[in-house]
Short mmCIF file of C-alpha atoms and ligand atoms in Angstrom, two decimals:
data_model
loop_
_atom_site.label_atom_id
_atom_site.label_comp_id
_atom_site.label_asym_id
_atom_site.label_seq_id
_atom_site.Cartn_x
_atom_site.Cartn_y
_atom_site.Cartn_z
CA UNK A 5 18.40 219.96 147.56
CA UNK A 6 19.17 222.59 144.90
CA UNK A 7 22.35 222.56 142.95
CA UNK A 8 23.82 225.32 145.15
CA UNK A 9 23.29 222.93 148.14
CA UNK A 10 24.90 219.99 146.42
CA UNK A 11 27.96 221.75 145.78
CA UNK A 12 28.25 223.76 149.02
CA UNK A 13 26.89 221.13 151.53
CA UNK A 14 30.67 220.42 153.14
CA UNK A 15 30.85 224.44 153.61
CA UNK A 16 28.57 224.92 156.61
CA UNK A 17 30.11 221.91 158.67
CA UNK A 18 33.85 222.85 157.51
CA UNK A 19 32.87 226.36 159.06
CA UNK A 20 31.28 225.18 161.96
CA UNK A 21 34.44 222.87 162.77
CA UNK A 22 36.54 225.90 162.14
CA UNK A 23 34.74 228.23 164.60
CA UNK A 24 34.10 225.41 167.24
CA UNK A 25 37.98 224.42 167.13
CA UNK A 26 39.22 228.05 167.30
CA UNK A 27 36.82 229.00 169.87
CA UNK A 28 38.15 225.83 171.78
CA UNK A 29 41.72 226.57 171.39
CA UNK A 30 41.15 230.21 172.75
CA UNK A 31 39.41 228.83 175.91
CA UNK A 32 42.29 226.81 176.97
CA UNK A 33 44.49 229.79 177.75
CA UNK A 34 41.65 231.41 179.32
CA UNK A 35 41.04 228.24 181.37
CA UNK A 36 44.73 228.20 182.38
CA UNK A 37 44.50 231.53 183.48
CA UNK A 38 41.36 231.21 185.45
CA UNK A 39 42.45 227.88 187.14
CA UNK A 40 45.87 229.95 188.18
CA UNK A 41 43.89 232.90 189.49
CA UNK A 42 41.44 230.38 191.32
CA UNK A 43 44.20 228.53 192.68
CA UNK A 44 45.90 231.56 194.32
CA UNK A 45 42.46 232.55 196.03
CA UNK A 46 42.02 229.24 197.22
CA UNK A 47 45.78 229.49 198.83
CA UNK A 48 45.32 232.66 200.21
CA UNK A 49 47.65 234.10 197.44
CA UNK A 50 47.19 237.12 194.60
CA UNK A 51 48.01 235.11 191.54
CA UNK A 52 49.57 236.23 188.14
CA UNK A 53 48.54 239.62 187.85
CA UNK A 54 51.71 241.50 186.19
CA UNK A 55 51.45 240.55 182.59
CA UNK A 56 48.80 242.70 180.90
CA UNK A 57 45.97 243.76 182.71
CA UNK A 58 45.17 241.76 185.85
CA UNK A 59 47.39 239.17 184.60
CA UNK A 60 45.26 238.38 181.47
CA UNK A 61 48.22 237.78 179.01
CA UNK A 62 50.02 235.79 181.46
CA UNK A 63 49.02 232.56 179.28
CA UNK A 64 50.68 234.22 176.37
CA UNK A 65 53.85 234.83 178.38
CA UNK A 66 53.74 230.85 179.38
CA UNK A 67 53.24 229.84 175.73
CA UNK A 68 56.39 232.12 174.63
CA UNK A 69 58.59 230.52 177.28
CA UNK A 70 57.08 227.02 176.29
CA UNK A 71 57.89 227.76 172.87
CA UNK A 72 61.58 229.00 173.12
CA UNK A 73 62.31 225.74 175.34
CA UNK A 74 64.65 223.10 173.67
CA UNK A 75 62.87 220.43 172.11
CA UNK A 76 64.59 217.35 173.60
CA UNK A 77 64.30 213.79 172.63
CA UNK A 78 65.79 211.37 175.10
CA UNK A 79 68.45 209.08 173.87
CA UNK A 80 67.09 205.47 173.03
CA UNK A 81 63.32 206.99 172.72
CA UNK A 82 61.46 205.75 169.87
CA UNK A 83 61.32 208.66 167.87
CA UNK A 84 58.06 208.27 165.95
CA UNK A 85 56.01 207.14 168.77
CA UNK A 86 57.49 209.87 170.91
CA UNK A 87 56.35 212.51 168.49
CA UNK A 88 53.02 211.06 167.96
CA UNK A 89 52.12 210.58 171.45
CA UNK A 90 51.13 214.46 172.56
CA UNK A 91 48.95 214.65 169.36
CA UNK A 92 47.54 211.44 170.30
CA UNK A 93 46.20 213.17 173.59
CA UNK A 94 45.35 216.27 171.99
CA UNK A 95 43.46 214.78 168.95
CA UNK A 96 40.68 212.76 170.34
CA UNK A 97 39.92 215.40 172.81
CA UNK A 98 39.21 218.07 170.04
CA UNK A 99 37.39 215.51 167.76
CA UNK A 100 35.12 214.16 170.79
CA UNK A 101 34.15 217.75 171.14
CA UNK A 102 32.53 218.00 167.80
CA UNK A 103 29.53 215.85 168.54
CA UNK A 104 28.69 217.96 171.85
CA UNK A 105 25.96 220.22 170.77
CA UNK A 106 26.53 223.67 172.27
CA UNK A 107 23.48 225.24 171.06
CA UNK A 108 20.22 224.31 169.79
CA UNK A 109 20.83 221.73 167.18
CA UNK A 110 24.42 223.43 166.87
CA UNK A 111 26.98 220.85 166.96
CA UNK A 112 30.02 220.20 164.12
CA UNK A 113 29.13 216.39 163.48
CA UNK A 114 25.50 215.68 164.37
CA UNK A 115 24.99 211.78 163.68
CA UNK A 116 22.83 209.53 165.63
CA UNK A 117 25.36 207.93 167.73
CA UNK A 118 26.56 210.99 169.49
CA UNK A 119 27.45 209.79 173.02
CA UNK A 120 28.70 206.59 171.84
CA UNK A 121 31.16 208.11 169.27
CA UNK A 122 32.30 210.59 172.15
CA UNK A 123 33.28 207.81 174.61
CA UNK A 124 34.90 206.11 171.89
CA UNK A 125 37.26 208.70 170.64
CA UNK A 126 38.13 210.20 174.30
CA UNK A 127 39.23 206.80 175.30
CA UNK A 128 41.54 207.03 172.44
CA UNK A 129 43.80 209.59 174.41
CA UNK A 130 45.36 206.43 177.00
CA UNK A 131 47.06 205.55 173.70
CA UNK A 132 48.84 208.91 173.82
CA UNK A 133 49.73 208.46 177.34
CA UNK A 134 50.82 204.78 177.01
CA UNK A 135 52.50 205.62 174.15
CA UNK A 136 54.49 208.71 175.32
CA UNK A 137 55.47 206.86 178.60
CA UNK A 138 56.50 203.81 176.48
CA UNK A 139 58.49 205.70 173.85
CA UNK A 140 60.36 207.89 176.29
CA UNK A 141 62.65 205.26 177.28
CA UNK A 142 62.35 206.40 180.77
CA UNK A 143 61.04 204.09 183.66
CA UNK A 144 59.02 206.78 185.45
CA UNK A 145 57.54 207.54 182.17
CA UNK A 146 56.74 203.76 181.69
CA UNK A 147 55.13 203.62 185.16
CA UNK A 148 52.87 206.70 184.32
CA UNK A 149 51.92 205.34 181.04
CA UNK A 150 50.90 202.13 182.71
CA UNK A 151 49.17 203.79 185.42
CA UNK A 152 47.39 205.72 183.01
CA UNK A 153 46.12 202.65 181.06
CA UNK A 154 44.96 200.75 184.32
CA UNK A 155 43.15 203.88 185.44
CA UNK A 156 41.33 204.00 182.11
CA UNK A 157 40.29 200.65 182.24
CA UNK A 158 38.84 200.93 185.63
CA UNK A 159 37.02 203.97 185.16
CA UNK A 160 35.74 203.75 182.08
CA UNK A 161 33.56 200.64 182.71
CA UNK A 162 32.01 202.68 185.48
CA UNK A 163 31.52 205.43 183.16
CA UNK A 164 29.82 203.52 180.60
CA UNK A 165 27.59 201.86 182.94
CA UNK A 166 26.31 205.10 184.37
CA UNK A 167 25.85 206.36 180.96
CA UNK A 168 23.77 203.22 180.03
CA UNK A 169 21.29 204.45 182.54
CA UNK A 170 20.78 207.52 181.09
CA UNK A 171 20.24 206.22 177.62
CA UNK A 172 17.84 203.91 179.11
CA UNK A 173 15.54 206.43 180.25
CA UNK A 174 16.22 208.78 177.54
CA UNK A 175 15.65 205.90 174.79
CA UNK A 176 18.23 207.53 172.22
CA UNK A 177 21.89 208.00 171.89
CA UNK A 178 21.20 211.26 170.15
CA UNK A 179 22.51 213.94 172.36
CA UNK A 180 20.13 216.61 171.09
CA UNK A 181 17.35 214.49 172.19
CA UNK A 182 18.66 214.16 175.49
CA UNK A 183 18.85 217.63 175.93
CA UNK A 184 15.05 217.94 174.62
CA UNK A 185 13.90 215.81 177.51
CA UNK A 186 16.03 218.01 180.11
CA UNK A 187 14.10 221.49 180.15
CA UNK A 188 10.65 220.53 181.77
CA UNK A 189 9.64 220.50 185.68
CA UNK A 190 9.51 217.40 187.60
CA UNK A 191 6.51 216.91 189.95
CA UNK A 192 8.86 218.57 192.81
CA UNK A 193 9.12 221.48 190.43
CA UNK A 194 12.76 220.62 189.94
CA UNK A 195 13.96 221.17 186.64
CA UNK A 196 13.97 217.48 184.75
CA UNK A 197 17.83 217.36 184.86
CA UNK A 198 19.22 213.98 184.72
CA UNK A 199 21.12 215.29 187.56
CA UNK A 200 18.24 214.95 189.91
CA UNK A 201 16.75 211.89 188.07
CA UNK A 202 19.66 210.07 187.77
CA UNK A 203 21.84 210.98 190.69
CA UNK A 204 23.87 208.03 191.37
CA UNK A 205 24.76 207.78 187.47
CA UNK A 206 25.64 211.69 187.68
CA UNK A 207 28.07 211.04 190.69
CA UNK A 208 29.60 208.17 189.13
CA UNK A 209 30.02 209.71 185.96
CA UNK A 210 31.59 213.13 187.50
CA UNK A 211 34.15 210.91 189.41
CA UNK A 212 34.80 208.84 186.42
CA UNK A 213 35.25 211.98 184.33
CA UNK A 214 37.97 213.13 186.57
CA UNK A 215 39.94 209.85 186.65
CA UNK A 216 39.44 209.92 182.60
CA UNK A 217 40.83 213.55 182.22
CA UNK A 218 43.78 212.40 184.76
CA UNK A 219 43.00 215.43 187.07
CA UNK A 220 43.60 215.74 190.43
CA UNK A 221 42.66 213.61 192.96
CA UNK A 222 43.27 211.28 190.27
CA UNK A 223 46.33 212.23 188.32
CA UNK A 224 48.43 209.43 189.37
CA UNK A 225 49.76 209.03 185.73
CA UNK A 226 51.82 212.03 186.37
CA UNK A 227 52.09 211.82 189.91
CA UNK A 228 54.94 214.29 190.80
CA UNK A 229 55.79 212.79 194.15
CA UNK A 230 56.91 209.56 192.74
CA UNK A 231 57.08 209.69 189.12
CA UNK A 232 58.96 212.89 188.38
CA UNK A 233 56.37 214.16 185.90
CA UNK A 234 54.77 210.70 184.87
CA UNK A 235 54.24 210.19 181.22
CA UNK A 236 55.66 213.64 180.29
CA UNK A 237 58.67 213.63 182.58
CA UNK A 238 60.96 213.71 179.08
CA UNK A 239 58.91 215.96 177.08
CA UNK A 240 59.83 219.32 177.04
CA UNK A 241 58.80 222.61 175.06
CA UNK A 242 55.91 222.65 172.75
CA UNK A 243 55.39 218.84 172.87
CA UNK A 244 54.71 219.33 176.56
CA UNK A 245 52.70 222.07 175.50
CA UNK A 246 50.38 219.79 173.00
CA UNK A 247 50.22 217.35 176.22
CA UNK A 248 48.88 220.16 178.31
CA UNK A 249 46.66 221.42 175.74
CA UNK A 250 45.28 218.14 175.40
CA UNK A 251 44.34 217.55 179.10
CA UNK A 252 42.63 220.90 179.32
CA UNK A 253 40.80 220.23 176.34
CA UNK A 254 39.64 216.73 177.37
CA UNK A 255 38.61 218.57 180.44
CA UNK A 256 36.22 220.79 178.28
CA UNK A 257 35.03 217.98 176.32
CA UNK A 258 34.19 215.91 179.61
CA UNK A 259 32.60 219.08 181.03
CA UNK A 260 30.75 219.90 178.03
CA UNK A 261 29.39 216.12 177.86
CA UNK A 262 28.53 216.30 181.46
CA UNK A 263 26.49 219.32 180.95
CA UNK A 264 24.68 217.64 178.08
CA UNK A 265 23.96 214.58 179.75
CA UNK A 266 22.82 215.89 183.20
CA UNK A 267 22.65 219.42 183.17
CA UNK A 268 20.02 219.86 180.71
CA UNK A 269 22.78 220.90 177.75
CA UNK A 270 21.93 223.99 176.00
CA UNK A 271 18.14 223.87 177.13
CA UNK A 272 16.87 226.77 179.27
CA UNK A 273 15.33 225.46 182.60
CA UNK A 274 11.42 225.65 182.61
CA UNK A 275 11.27 227.07 179.32
CA UNK A 276 10.19 225.20 176.50
CA UNK A 277 12.37 224.52 173.46
CA UNK A 278 10.99 226.48 170.42
CA UNK A 279 10.47 224.24 167.63
CA UNK A 280 11.46 226.75 164.76
CA UNK A 281 14.35 228.58 166.63
CA UNK A 282 15.26 232.02 165.90
CA UNK A 283 18.65 233.38 165.87
CA UNK A 284 18.25 234.91 169.42
CA UNK A 285 16.92 231.49 170.59
CA UNK A 286 20.33 229.82 169.55
CA UNK A 287 22.49 232.80 170.66
CA UNK A 288 20.34 232.08 174.19
CA UNK A 289 20.96 228.41 174.12
CA UNK A 290 24.93 228.87 173.27
CA UNK A 291 24.91 231.28 176.25
CA UNK A 292 23.32 228.82 178.60
CA UNK A 293 25.52 226.03 177.57
CA UNK A 294 28.53 228.19 178.28
CA UNK A 295 27.53 229.18 181.77
CA UNK A 296 26.80 225.72 182.67
CA UNK A 297 30.36 224.67 181.20
CA UNK A 298 31.71 227.40 182.99
CA UNK A 299 30.07 226.39 186.35
CA UNK A 300 31.60 222.84 185.77
CA UNK A 301 35.06 224.04 184.67
CA UNK A 302 35.23 226.04 188.13
CA UNK A 303 34.15 222.82 190.04
CA UNK A 304 37.01 220.88 188.34
CA UNK A 305 39.59 223.59 189.33
CA UNK A 306 37.85 223.82 192.60
CA UNK A 307 38.09 220.18 193.36
CA UNK A 308 41.84 220.13 192.02
CA UNK A 309 42.99 222.67 194.35
CA UNK A 310 41.29 221.06 197.49
CA UNK A 311 41.92 217.54 197.60
CA UNK A 312 45.21 215.77 197.61
CA UNK A 313 46.23 212.68 195.37
CA UNK A 314 44.32 209.38 195.86
CA UNK A 315 46.66 206.35 196.77
CA UNK A 316 46.83 203.87 193.98
CA UNK A 317 45.24 201.57 195.78
CA UNK A 318 42.25 203.69 196.91
CA UNK A 319 42.05 204.29 193.33
CA UNK A 320 41.49 200.83 192.26
CA UNK A 321 39.36 200.08 195.16
CA UNK A 322 36.69 203.17 194.55
CA UNK A 323 37.03 202.33 191.02
CA UNK A 324 36.00 198.58 191.35
CA UNK A 325 34.51 197.99 194.49
CA UNK A 326 32.57 201.37 194.83
CA UNK A 327 31.51 202.74 191.55
CA UNK A 328 31.04 199.40 189.22
CA UNK A 329 28.57 197.81 192.01
CA UNK A 330 26.85 201.33 192.52
CA UNK A 331 26.53 201.89 188.76
CA UNK A 332 25.07 198.29 187.99
CA UNK A 333 22.73 198.95 191.00
CA UNK A 334 21.76 201.91 189.51
CA UNK A 335 21.45 200.16 186.15
CA UNK A 336 19.31 197.54 187.79
CA UNK A 337 16.98 199.94 189.30
CA UNK A 338 16.44 202.06 186.36
CA UNK A 339 15.52 198.83 184.34
CA UNK A 340 13.28 197.80 186.91
CA UNK A 341 11.38 200.99 187.41
CA UNK A 342 11.24 201.04 183.50
CA UNK A 343 9.62 197.51 183.27
CA UNK A 344 7.31 197.89 186.23
CA UNK A 345 6.49 201.61 185.45
CA UNK A 346 7.60 203.03 188.85
CA UNK A 347 7.48 206.64 187.70
CA UNK A 348 7.82 207.44 191.63
CA UNK A 349 11.31 206.05 191.64
CA UNK A 350 12.86 207.23 188.24
CA UNK A 351 10.54 209.55 186.28
CA UNK A 352 10.59 208.43 183.03
CA UNK A 353 9.71 210.57 179.63
CA UNK A 354 7.11 207.96 178.78
CA UNK B 15 44.36 187.64 203.56
CA UNK B 16 46.39 189.97 204.77
CA UNK B 17 46.18 192.93 202.69
CA UNK B 18 47.52 196.49 202.49
CA UNK B 19 44.56 197.66 204.74
CA UNK B 20 44.92 195.17 207.70
CA UNK B 21 48.65 196.43 208.02
CA UNK B 22 47.93 200.16 208.43
CA UNK B 23 45.24 199.19 210.84
CA UNK B 24 47.70 197.66 212.85
CA UNK B 25 49.95 200.24 212.66
CA UNK B 26 47.17 202.81 213.82
CA UNK B 27 46.75 200.33 217.00
CA UNK B 28 49.98 200.79 217.92
CA UNK B 29 50.07 204.22 217.35
CA UNK B 30 47.36 205.23 219.29
CA UNK B 31 47.47 202.65 221.82
CA UNK B 32 43.61 201.61 221.31
CA UNK B 33 42.61 198.25 220.34
CA UNK B 34 39.62 199.76 218.80
CA UNK B 35 40.26 199.36 214.69
CA UNK B 36 39.97 202.53 213.14
CA UNK B 37 36.70 203.12 211.48
CA UNK B 38 36.65 202.99 207.85
CA UNK B 39 34.87 206.23 207.04
CA UNK B 40 33.99 206.94 203.51
CA UNK B 41 35.70 209.92 201.84
CA UNK B 42 32.46 211.70 201.00
CA UNK B 43 31.94 213.70 204.18
CA UNK B 44 35.69 215.03 204.28
CA UNK B 45 35.50 215.94 200.81
CA UNK B 46 32.40 217.96 201.32
CA UNK B 47 34.16 219.61 204.24
CA UNK B 48 37.34 220.30 202.37
CA UNK B 49 35.37 221.87 199.13
CA UNK B 50 33.27 224.19 201.71
CA UNK B 51 36.49 225.31 203.19
CA UNK B 52 38.50 226.12 199.85
CA UNK B 53 35.41 227.63 198.38
CA UNK B 54 35.14 230.24 201.83
CA UNK B 55 38.79 231.16 200.99
CA UNK B 56 37.85 231.95 197.27
CA UNK B 57 35.04 233.81 198.39
CA UNK B 58 36.91 235.80 201.13
CA UNK B 59 40.01 236.96 199.11
CA UNK B 60 42.28 237.87 201.84
CA UNK B 61 45.78 237.20 200.24
CA UNK B 62 48.41 236.76 203.01
CA UNK B 63 50.74 237.76 200.22
CA UNK B 64 51.99 240.92 199.02
CA UNK B 65 53.08 242.75 195.84
CA UNK B 66 56.53 242.78 196.85
CA UNK B 67 58.56 245.50 195.05
CA UNK B 68 55.52 247.89 195.49
CA UNK B 69 54.67 247.05 199.09
CA UNK B 70 57.40 245.91 201.38
CA UNK B 71 56.81 244.15 204.58
CA UNK B 72 58.14 246.00 207.67
CA UNK B 73 60.53 243.41 209.59
CA UNK B 74 59.99 242.81 213.06
CA UNK B 75 61.79 244.61 215.67
CA UNK B 76 65.15 242.38 216.16
CA UNK B 77 65.28 241.19 212.69
CA UNK B 78 68.90 240.27 211.39
CA UNK B 79 69.69 241.92 207.97
CA UNK B 80 72.90 243.27 207.04
CA UNK B 81 75.54 244.56 209.29
CA UNK B 82 76.66 248.03 209.85
CA UNK B 83 79.40 249.58 211.69
CA UNK B 84 78.62 252.39 214.13
CA UNK B 85 80.69 255.57 214.88
CA UNK B 86 80.77 257.29 218.23
CA UNK B 87 80.14 261.08 218.73
CA UNK B 88 83.10 262.23 217.13
CA UNK B 89 82.58 260.56 213.79
CA UNK B 90 85.33 257.69 214.36
CA UNK B 91 84.34 254.14 214.19
CA UNK B 92 83.54 252.70 217.50
CA UNK B 93 85.52 249.35 216.52
CA UNK B 94 88.83 248.81 218.43
CA UNK B 95 89.92 245.70 216.17
CA UNK B 96 89.80 243.48 219.10
CA UNK B 97 88.52 240.47 216.87
CA UNK B 98 86.24 239.17 219.07
CA UNK B 99 83.61 239.18 216.54
CA UNK B 100 85.59 237.30 214.14
CA UNK B 101 86.25 234.98 216.43
CA UNK B 102 82.66 234.50 217.60
CA UNK B 103 81.46 234.33 213.98
CA UNK B 104 80.61 230.67 213.07
CA UNK B 105 80.96 231.18 209.22
CA UNK B 106 84.29 232.75 209.44
CA UNK B 107 83.33 235.77 207.31
CA UNK B 108 84.78 238.51 208.99
CA UNK B 109 88.24 239.47 208.13
CA UNK B 110 90.15 241.89 209.97
CA UNK B 111 93.53 243.79 209.59
CA UNK B 112 94.09 246.13 212.63
CA UNK B 113 96.41 249.39 212.55
CA UNK B 114 97.52 251.60 215.23
CA UNK B 115 95.13 254.15 216.47
CA UNK B 116 95.98 257.64 215.91
CA UNK B 117 93.80 258.55 218.93
CA UNK B 118 94.66 258.45 222.68
CA UNK B 119 91.66 256.30 224.02
CA UNK B 120 92.32 253.12 222.41
CA UNK B 121 95.51 251.23 220.95
CA UNK B 122 93.74 249.77 217.40
CA UNK B 123 91.49 250.58 214.87
CA UNK B 124 90.82 248.43 211.88
CA UNK B 125 92.51 248.89 208.63
CA UNK B 126 90.73 246.64 206.91
CA UNK B 127 87.29 245.16 207.74
CA UNK B 128 85.52 242.91 205.47
CA UNK B 129 82.43 240.85 205.72
CA UNK B 130 81.63 238.30 203.09
CA UNK B 131 77.76 238.63 202.99
CA UNK B 132 77.49 235.74 200.89
CA UNK B 133 78.99 233.65 203.67
CA UNK B 134 77.11 235.26 206.75
CA UNK B 135 74.40 233.52 207.99
CA UNK B 136 72.85 236.14 209.82
CA UNK B 137 73.03 234.53 213.19
CA UNK B 138 74.29 238.00 215.25
CA UNK B 139 76.88 236.24 217.14
CA UNK B 140 79.06 239.19 216.19
CA UNK B 141 76.98 241.72 217.33
CA UNK B 142 76.53 240.11 220.58
CA UNK B 143 80.31 239.22 220.95
CA UNK B 144 81.27 243.12 220.50
CA UNK B 145 82.39 244.82 223.63
CA UNK B 146 82.21 248.27 222.17
CA UNK B 147 78.83 248.00 220.64
CA UNK B 148 80.26 248.60 217.32
CA UNK B 149 78.77 246.11 215.00
CA UNK B 150 75.17 245.77 214.57
CA UNK B 151 72.85 243.92 212.24
CA UNK B 152 70.23 246.43 210.62
CA UNK B 153 66.94 245.14 209.28
CA UNK B 154 67.78 245.70 205.48
CA UNK B 155 66.88 242.46 203.60
CA UNK B 156 66.47 243.09 200.22
CA UNK B 157 70.23 242.58 199.16
CA UNK B 158 70.49 241.37 195.82
CA UNK B 159 73.73 242.00 193.40
CA UNK B 160 75.12 240.76 190.52
CA UNK B 161 78.43 239.50 191.31
CA UNK B 162 80.02 237.81 194.13
CA UNK B 163 82.54 240.51 194.62
CA UNK B 164 79.74 243.21 195.55
CA UNK B 165 78.72 241.07 198.39
CA UNK B 166 82.08 241.35 200.29
CA UNK B 167 81.54 244.69 202.05
CA UNK B 168 84.42 246.71 203.35
CA UNK B 169 84.87 248.94 206.01
CA UNK B 170 83.70 252.14 204.39
CA UNK B 171 80.75 250.35 203.04
CA UNK B 172 79.88 249.03 206.57
CA UNK B 173 80.57 252.36 208.32
CA UNK B 174 78.15 253.91 205.59
CA UNK B 175 75.32 251.94 206.00
S1 SF4 C 18 76.11 237.12 211.73
FE1 SF4 C 18 77.11 235.64 212.39
S2 SF4 C 18 77.79 234.62 210.33
FE2 SF4 C 18 77.11 237.24 210.28
S3 SF4 C 18 79.20 238.05 210.47
FE3 SF4 C 18 77.92 238.06 212.51
S4 SF4 C 18 78.95 236.27 213.37
FE4 SF4 C 18 79.54 235.75 211.42
S1 SF4 C 19 83.39 244.91 215.66
FE1 SF4 C 19 83.59 245.02 217.83
S2 SF4 C 19 84.10 242.64 218.23
FE2 SF4 C 19 84.57 243.09 216.10
S3 SF4 C 19 86.73 244.16 216.23
FE3 SF4 C 19 85.33 245.75 216.26
S4 SF4 C 19 85.42 245.77 218.29
FE4 SF4 C 19 85.96 243.82 218.29
#
């Protein structure tokens, strides 16, 4: 390491952090616009198309509207916790994204425990929901917060178990390594994505990710029909906007994780990863990641505008009685095939 | 153990009149069907809504919009101030004050004929009640205004429509 390196070592990661943060923050309005247009098409409507060319400035109008709303704090609210809650939802989602590789070895923080760090941090967001519900001094908010925590507990287990199966076959928790194992072709000619190698884990993870990000059909914490707006009933203006941003960023982070874990991340299918990547390779890998991410985000929106909300007991049933047994079974299968060397069942990298 | 599912099954039994328990289907198939359906809508993209102020929907024949009073061949209002419409009106929104008509073929004509469009429920009873075919509902439906006062239409306004 030269002296210049020792002085400037924090500069590159800081730069990456800023760039990725800015990019994510700018994806959110785009995603909101995307969601509003797609929902309109699903419902045979036209959708927002007045503000700016084909309505592209609609999110800006939304933000301006939210910014000018009165910022209310309900009487009897616990002021500090009430103010903190939106950020407790927003910050973990952003921080968790920092370990997701968006291109060849391109992530803000690359340390060995990638997946585990991401899961730990993204689980923190439930504190935001629970605190927000508790601090607003409103029974509906409180119920929303409680539901968020109960839902998180039920789904986090299944999610963790499905991830363990992946980690067992990958034999690493480094997300870049996991991606590197997914570019090749299987004996059937399919690309070696974990989606095809571990389909049970993929489905369980996908559904658990919906529950984790509180998106429909699992948005029981903010169920309008019973709870007004759930945990954010009392929030207005920019505090509400922060909750909203947090939800969308969590969606991006979860999709990013899913792309990395199950859809081959930034690797190009069937094309070997270059050992010393040029700038072009990195750009291509970022492009590939973005395409996969977009497809998954579209899937999120598509599901949201198709399925009705689950009933609470159905949600719990699916979590505890279907997903946890299934992911345990999957874990057992993976372990057995690993020990016995049953490559026909689950093709292992060794 | 009597849990929620049993209760809902019992209910279904009584509703459908069969003793066969409802099949516990999994969500998977309906979910996939639903997703296929919505994707078809996305790909088809035939909106049922219109760009309103630029495009306007043509109302169906018989659409009941704002009222108008008709004139006869000589340009006089047809209304003879018989009060039948005001009597028939379920919303009591027609106000008529009669005066003596200057013409030989009728006794009265309305001096004041006000309809409160904010109270009107556009039921068309007035049109049906009128013996002289003097009042009619037009298909005009885009009728916003800034004040309530503007929505009380007087005789001049109704005749000019
Ligand atoms: S349409 Fe019905 S409510 Fe309106 S003025 Fe005529 S009778 Fe009255
Ligand atoms: S509009 Fe018809 S019903 Fe009403 S007062 Fe005139 S003539 Fe009679």
